[in-house]
Coordinates of C-alpha atoms and ligand atoms in Angstrom, one line a residue:
M419 CA -27.9 -52.4 13.1
H420 CA -24.9 -51.4 15.1
A421 CA -24.2 -48.1 16.8
L422 CA -21.7 -46.7 19.2
G423 CA -23.2 -45.7 22.6
I424 CA -21.4 -43.2 24.8
D425 CA -22.7 -42.6 28.3
I426 CA -21.5 -39.3 29.8
G427 CA -21.8 -39.1 33.6
G428 CA -20.6 -36.8 36.2
T429 CA -18.0 -39.3 37.3
G430 CA -17.2 -41.5 34.3
I431 CA -17.6 -41.6 30.5
K432 CA -18.3 -45.1 29.1
A433 CA -18.6 -46.4 25.6
A434 CA -19.2 -49.6 23.6
P435 CA -20.6 -50.6 20.2
V436 CA -24.1 -52.0 20.6
D437 CA -26.3 -54.3 18.5
V438 CA -29.5 -52.2 18.8
A439 CA -31.7 -55.1 17.8
T440 CA -30.8 -57.1 20.8
G441 CA -29.4 -54.5 23.2
T442 CA -26.2 -56.3 23.6
L443 CA -22.7 -54.8 23.8
L444 CA -20.5 -55.9 20.9
G445 CA -17.3 -55.5 22.8
E446 CA -16.0 -54.8 26.3
R447 CA -17.0 -51.2 27.3
K448 CA -14.2 -48.7 27.8
K449 CA -14.4 -46.1 30.6
I450 CA -12.5 -42.8 31.2
A451 CA -12.9 -40.6 34.2
T452 CA -14.9 -37.4 33.5
P453 CA -12.4 -34.6 33.2
R454 CA -12.4 -31.9 35.9
P455 CA -13.6 -29.3 35.1
A456 CA -16.0 -31.1 32.7
T457 CA -16.0 -28.4 30.2
P458 CA -17.5 -28.9 26.7
A459 CA -14.0 -29.0 25.1
A460 CA -12.6 -31.4 27.6
V461 CA -15.5 -33.8 27.4
A462 CA -15.5 -33.6 23.6
D463 CA -11.8 -34.7 23.7
V464 CA -12.7 -37.8 25.8
V465 CA -15.6 -38.6 23.4
R466 CA -13.3 -38.4 20.4
G467 CA -10.7 -40.6 22.2
L468 CA -13.3 -43.3 23.1
A469 CA -14.6 -43.4 19.5
A470 CA -11.0 -43.7 18.2
E471 CA -10.3 -46.6 20.6
F472 CA -13.1 -48.6 18.9
G473 CA -12.0 -47.2 15.5
W474 CA -15.6 -46.0 15.2
T475 CA -16.8 -43.6 12.5
G476 CA -20.4 -44.8 12.1
V477 CA -23.7 -44.1 13.8
T478 CA -23.1 -42.7 17.3
G479 CA -25.3 -41.6 20.2
A480 CA -24.3 -39.9 23.5
T481 CA -26.1 -39.3 26.8
F482 CA -25.7 -36.2 28.8
P483 CA -26.4 -35.7 32.6
G484 CA -28.8 -32.8 32.1
V485 CA -31.8 -31.6 30.1
V486 CA -31.2 -31.9 26.4
T487 CA -33.6 -30.5 23.8
N488 CA -32.9 -31.0 20.1
G489 CA -29.2 -31.7 20.9
T490 CA -28.8 -28.5 23.0
V491 CA -27.9 -28.8 26.7
R492 CA -30.3 -26.8 29.0
T493 CA -29.1 -27.7 32.5
A494 CA -25.9 -28.9 34.0
A495 CA -26.3 -29.8 37.7
N496 CA -23.2 -32.0 38.0
V497 CA -20.9 -30.8 35.1
D498 CA -19.4 -27.5 34.2
H499 CA -22.0 -24.8 33.7
A500 CA -20.4 -23.7 30.4
W501 CA -22.5 -26.6 29.0
I502 CA -25.8 -24.7 29.3
G503 CA -26.8 -23.5 25.9
T504 CA -24.1 -25.7 24.2
D505 CA -25.3 -27.6 21.1
A506 CA -23.7 -30.9 22.2
A507 CA -24.9 -32.7 19.0
E508 CA -22.9 -30.2 16.9
L509 CA -19.9 -30.2 19.2
F510 CA -19.6 -34.0 19.3
G511 CA -20.5 -34.2 15.6
K512 CA -17.5 -31.9 14.7
S513 CA -15.1 -33.7 17.0
L514 CA -16.1 -37.2 15.6
G515 CA -16.7 -36.2 12.0
T516 CA -20.1 -38.0 12.0
D517 CA -23.7 -37.1 13.2
V518 CA -24.2 -37.7 16.9
T519 CA -27.6 -37.9 18.6
V520 CA -27.6 -36.6 22.2
L521 CA -30.2 -37.2 24.9
N522 CA -30.5 -37.2 28.7
D523 CA -28.7 -40.0 30.4
A524 CA -31.7 -41.3 32.4
D525 CA -34.0 -41.1 29.4
A526 CA -31.5 -43.3 27.5
A527 CA -31.2 -45.8 30.3
G528 CA -35.0 -45.9 30.6
V529 CA -35.6 -46.6 26.9
A530 CA -33.1 -49.5 27.1
E531 CA -34.7 -50.9 30.2
M532 CA -38.2 -50.6 28.7
T533 CA -37.1 -52.4 25.5
F534 CA -34.7 -55.1 26.8
G535 CA -34.8 -55.0 30.5
A536 CA -36.9 -54.7 33.7
G537 CA -39.7 -52.7 32.0
K538 CA -40.2 -54.9 28.9
G539 CA -43.9 -55.1 28.0
E540 CA -44.9 -52.8 30.9
Q541 CA -47.7 -50.3 30.0
G542 CA -47.0 -48.1 33.0
P543 CA -46.9 -45.6 34.2
V544 CA -43.3 -46.7 34.8
L545 CA -40.6 -44.5 36.3
M546 CA -36.9 -45.3 35.8
L547 CA -34.6 -43.7 38.4
T548 CA -30.8 -43.7 38.2
F549 CA -28.8 -43.3 41.4
G550 CA -25.3 -42.0 40.7
T551 CA -23.6 -38.6 41.0
G552 CA -27.2 -37.2 40.8
I553 CA -30.6 -38.8 40.5
G554 CA -32.0 -39.1 37.0
S555 CA -35.5 -39.9 35.9
A556 CA -37.4 -41.2 32.9
L557 CA -41.2 -41.5 32.8
F558 CA -43.0 -43.9 30.5
I559 CA -46.7 -44.1 29.7
G560 CA -47.8 -46.9 27.4
G561 CA -44.2 -47.5 26.7
L562 CA -43.7 -44.0 25.4
L563 CA -41.0 -41.7 27.0
V564 CA -41.9 -38.3 28.4
P565 CA -38.5 -36.8 27.8
N566 CA -36.4 -34.6 30.2
T567 CA -38.3 -35.1 33.4
E568 CA -36.1 -34.0 36.3
F569 CA -37.6 -35.8 39.4
G570 CA -34.1 -35.9 41.0
H571 CA -34.6 -32.3 41.8
I572 CA -37.8 -32.3 43.8
E573 CA -37.4 -30.7 47.2
I574 CA -37.4 -32.8 50.3
N575 CA -37.2 -31.2 53.7
G576 CA -35.9 -28.0 52.1
H577 CA -33.1 -29.9 50.1
D578 CA -32.6 -30.9 46.5
A579 CA -33.6 -34.7 46.6
E580 CA -30.4 -35.8 44.8
R581 CA -28.2 -34.1 47.5
R582 CA -29.8 -36.4 50.1
A583 CA -30.4 -39.7 48.3
S584 CA -28.0 -40.1 45.3
E585 CA -25.2 -42.7 45.4
Q586 CA -22.8 -39.7 45.7
A587 CA -24.6 -38.5 48.9
K588 CA -24.2 -42.0 50.4
V589 CA -20.5 -41.9 49.7
L590 CA -19.9 -38.2 50.7
H591 CA -21.8 -38.6 54.1
D592 CA -20.5 -42.2 54.6
M593 CA -24.1 -43.5 55.1
S594 CA -24.8 -47.1 56.0
W595 CA -27.0 -49.1 53.6
A596 CA -29.8 -48.8 56.2
K597 CA -29.5 -45.0 56.5
W598 CA -29.2 -44.5 52.8
A599 CA -32.1 -46.8 52.1
G600 CA -34.2 -44.7 54.5
R601 CA -33.4 -41.6 52.5
V602 CA -34.3 -43.4 49.2
D603 CA -37.5 -44.7 50.8
E604 CA -38.5 -41.2 51.9
Y605 CA -37.7 -39.9 48.4
L606 CA -39.7 -42.6 46.7
Q607 CA -42.7 -41.9 48.9
H608 CA -42.6 -38.3 47.7
I609 CA -42.4 -39.5 44.1
E610 CA -45.3 -41.9 44.7
A611 CA -47.4 -39.1 46.1
L612 CA -46.8 -37.1 42.9
L613 CA -46.9 -39.8 40.2
S614 CA -48.3 -43.1 41.4
P615 CA -46.3 -45.2 39.0
D616 CA -47.1 -48.9 38.8
L617 CA -43.4 -49.8 38.5
I618 CA -40.2 -48.1 39.6
I619 CA -37.0 -49.3 38.0
V620 CA -33.9 -48.4 40.0
G621 CA -30.6 -48.1 38.1
G622 CA -27.2 -46.5 38.1
G623 CA -24.0 -48.0 39.4
I624 CA -25.5 -48.8 42.8
S625 CA -28.1 -51.1 41.2
K626 CA -25.3 -53.7 41.1
E627 CA -25.7 -53.9 44.9
S628 CA -29.5 -53.7 44.8
H629 CA -29.8 -56.8 47.1
K630 CA -28.3 -54.6 49.9
W631 CA -30.9 -51.8 49.8
V632 CA -34.0 -52.6 47.6
P633 CA -35.3 -55.1 50.3
L634 CA -35.0 -52.3 52.8
L635 CA -37.5 -50.1 50.9
T636 CA -40.9 -50.3 52.6
G637 CA -44.3 -48.6 52.5
L638 CA -44.5 -48.2 48.7
R639 CA -47.4 -49.3 46.6
A640 CA -45.4 -49.5 43.4
R641 CA -43.3 -52.5 42.5
I642 CA -39.6 -51.7 42.8
V643 CA -37.2 -53.6 40.6
P644 CA -33.5 -53.2 39.9
A645 CA -32.4 -52.3 36.3
A646 CA -31.7 -55.5 34.4
L647 CA -29.0 -53.9 32.2
L648 CA -27.4 -52.5 35.3
N649 CA -25.0 -49.7 34.4
D650 CA -24.9 -50.5 30.7
A651 CA -28.4 -49.2 30.1
G652 CA -27.2 -45.7 29.2
I653 CA -24.8 -47.0 26.6
V654 CA -27.5 -49.2 25.0
G655 CA -30.1 -46.3 25.1
A656 CA -27.6 -43.9 23.5
A657 CA -27.0 -46.3 20.7
M658 CA -30.7 -46.9 20.2
A659 CA -31.4 -43.2 20.0
A660 CA -28.7 -42.8 17.4
A661 CA -30.3 -45.7 15.4
G662 CA -33.6 -43.8 15.5
I663 CA -35.2 -45.8 18.3
A664 CA -36.2 -43.1 20.7
T665 CA -39.1 -44.8 22.6
A666 CA -39.6 -48.2 24.1
R667 CA -42.0 -49.3 21.3
Q668 CA -40.0 -50.7 18.4
P669 CA -41.7 -49.9 15.0
Ligands
LIG1475 C1 -29.6 -34.0 36.2 C2 -30.4 -34.9 35.3 C3 -29.6 -36.2 35.2 C4 -29.3 -36.8 36.5 C5 -28.4 -38.1 36.4 C6 -29.3 -34.7 37.5 O1 -28.6 -33.8 38.4 O2 -30.3 -32.8 36.4 O3 -30.6 -34.4 34.1 O4 -30.4 -37.2 34.4 O5 -28.6 -35.9 37.3 O6 -27.2 -37.8 35.8

């Protein structure tokens, strides 16, 4: 089965059609910068434009960088606050003229990694963390997703963790790899104290350069591995959710 996956981030919106049985993209992905301000109407326009570029009218899934319950957005840390309370599934559905499944971005990336990538076959507990504009989290036990965890917002030294350790924080504060890896290490130690995962999968755009920082992480009991699908995991997970595959265990 094929579905269009759309990954809405605080910085970019990416899309590609996906073969959900294999987790592979069926064409080169297209990316458009997230509009500023990232209001519901402005983002819905980009989503419509991306679907049109692929001439897509079929099954479609979209991620959102906030808590999403039953298609409705509940939090918006890195996009316009007008999203809070918006039924994103209905909004995108109207703008595309087809049903759209909407889920949290890190949850989507996690489901894709657990099915096709670094978490395949892992019984867990497994934590997927995405480092980008914010820090997203997806928790799996026995391959099943616990949706809408928000471990990017735990407090460290009086600060929101993602303000200290996201990729955006590295860029904004011009941190060296060593300094930023120290922040990530500190963050992961807090996470480990709370959850004791067996495996931590690190994803997001910065996972492309994992060789520069993952080896610098020390003092953790959990295995730390980079995401195998790199930054395409969100697209693949969105398409899987639209196709009715919402957990890592395929029926
Ligand atoms: C949001 C999460 C999201 C993460 C990554 C955080 O600020 O609260 O819901 O998954 O950023 O986009």
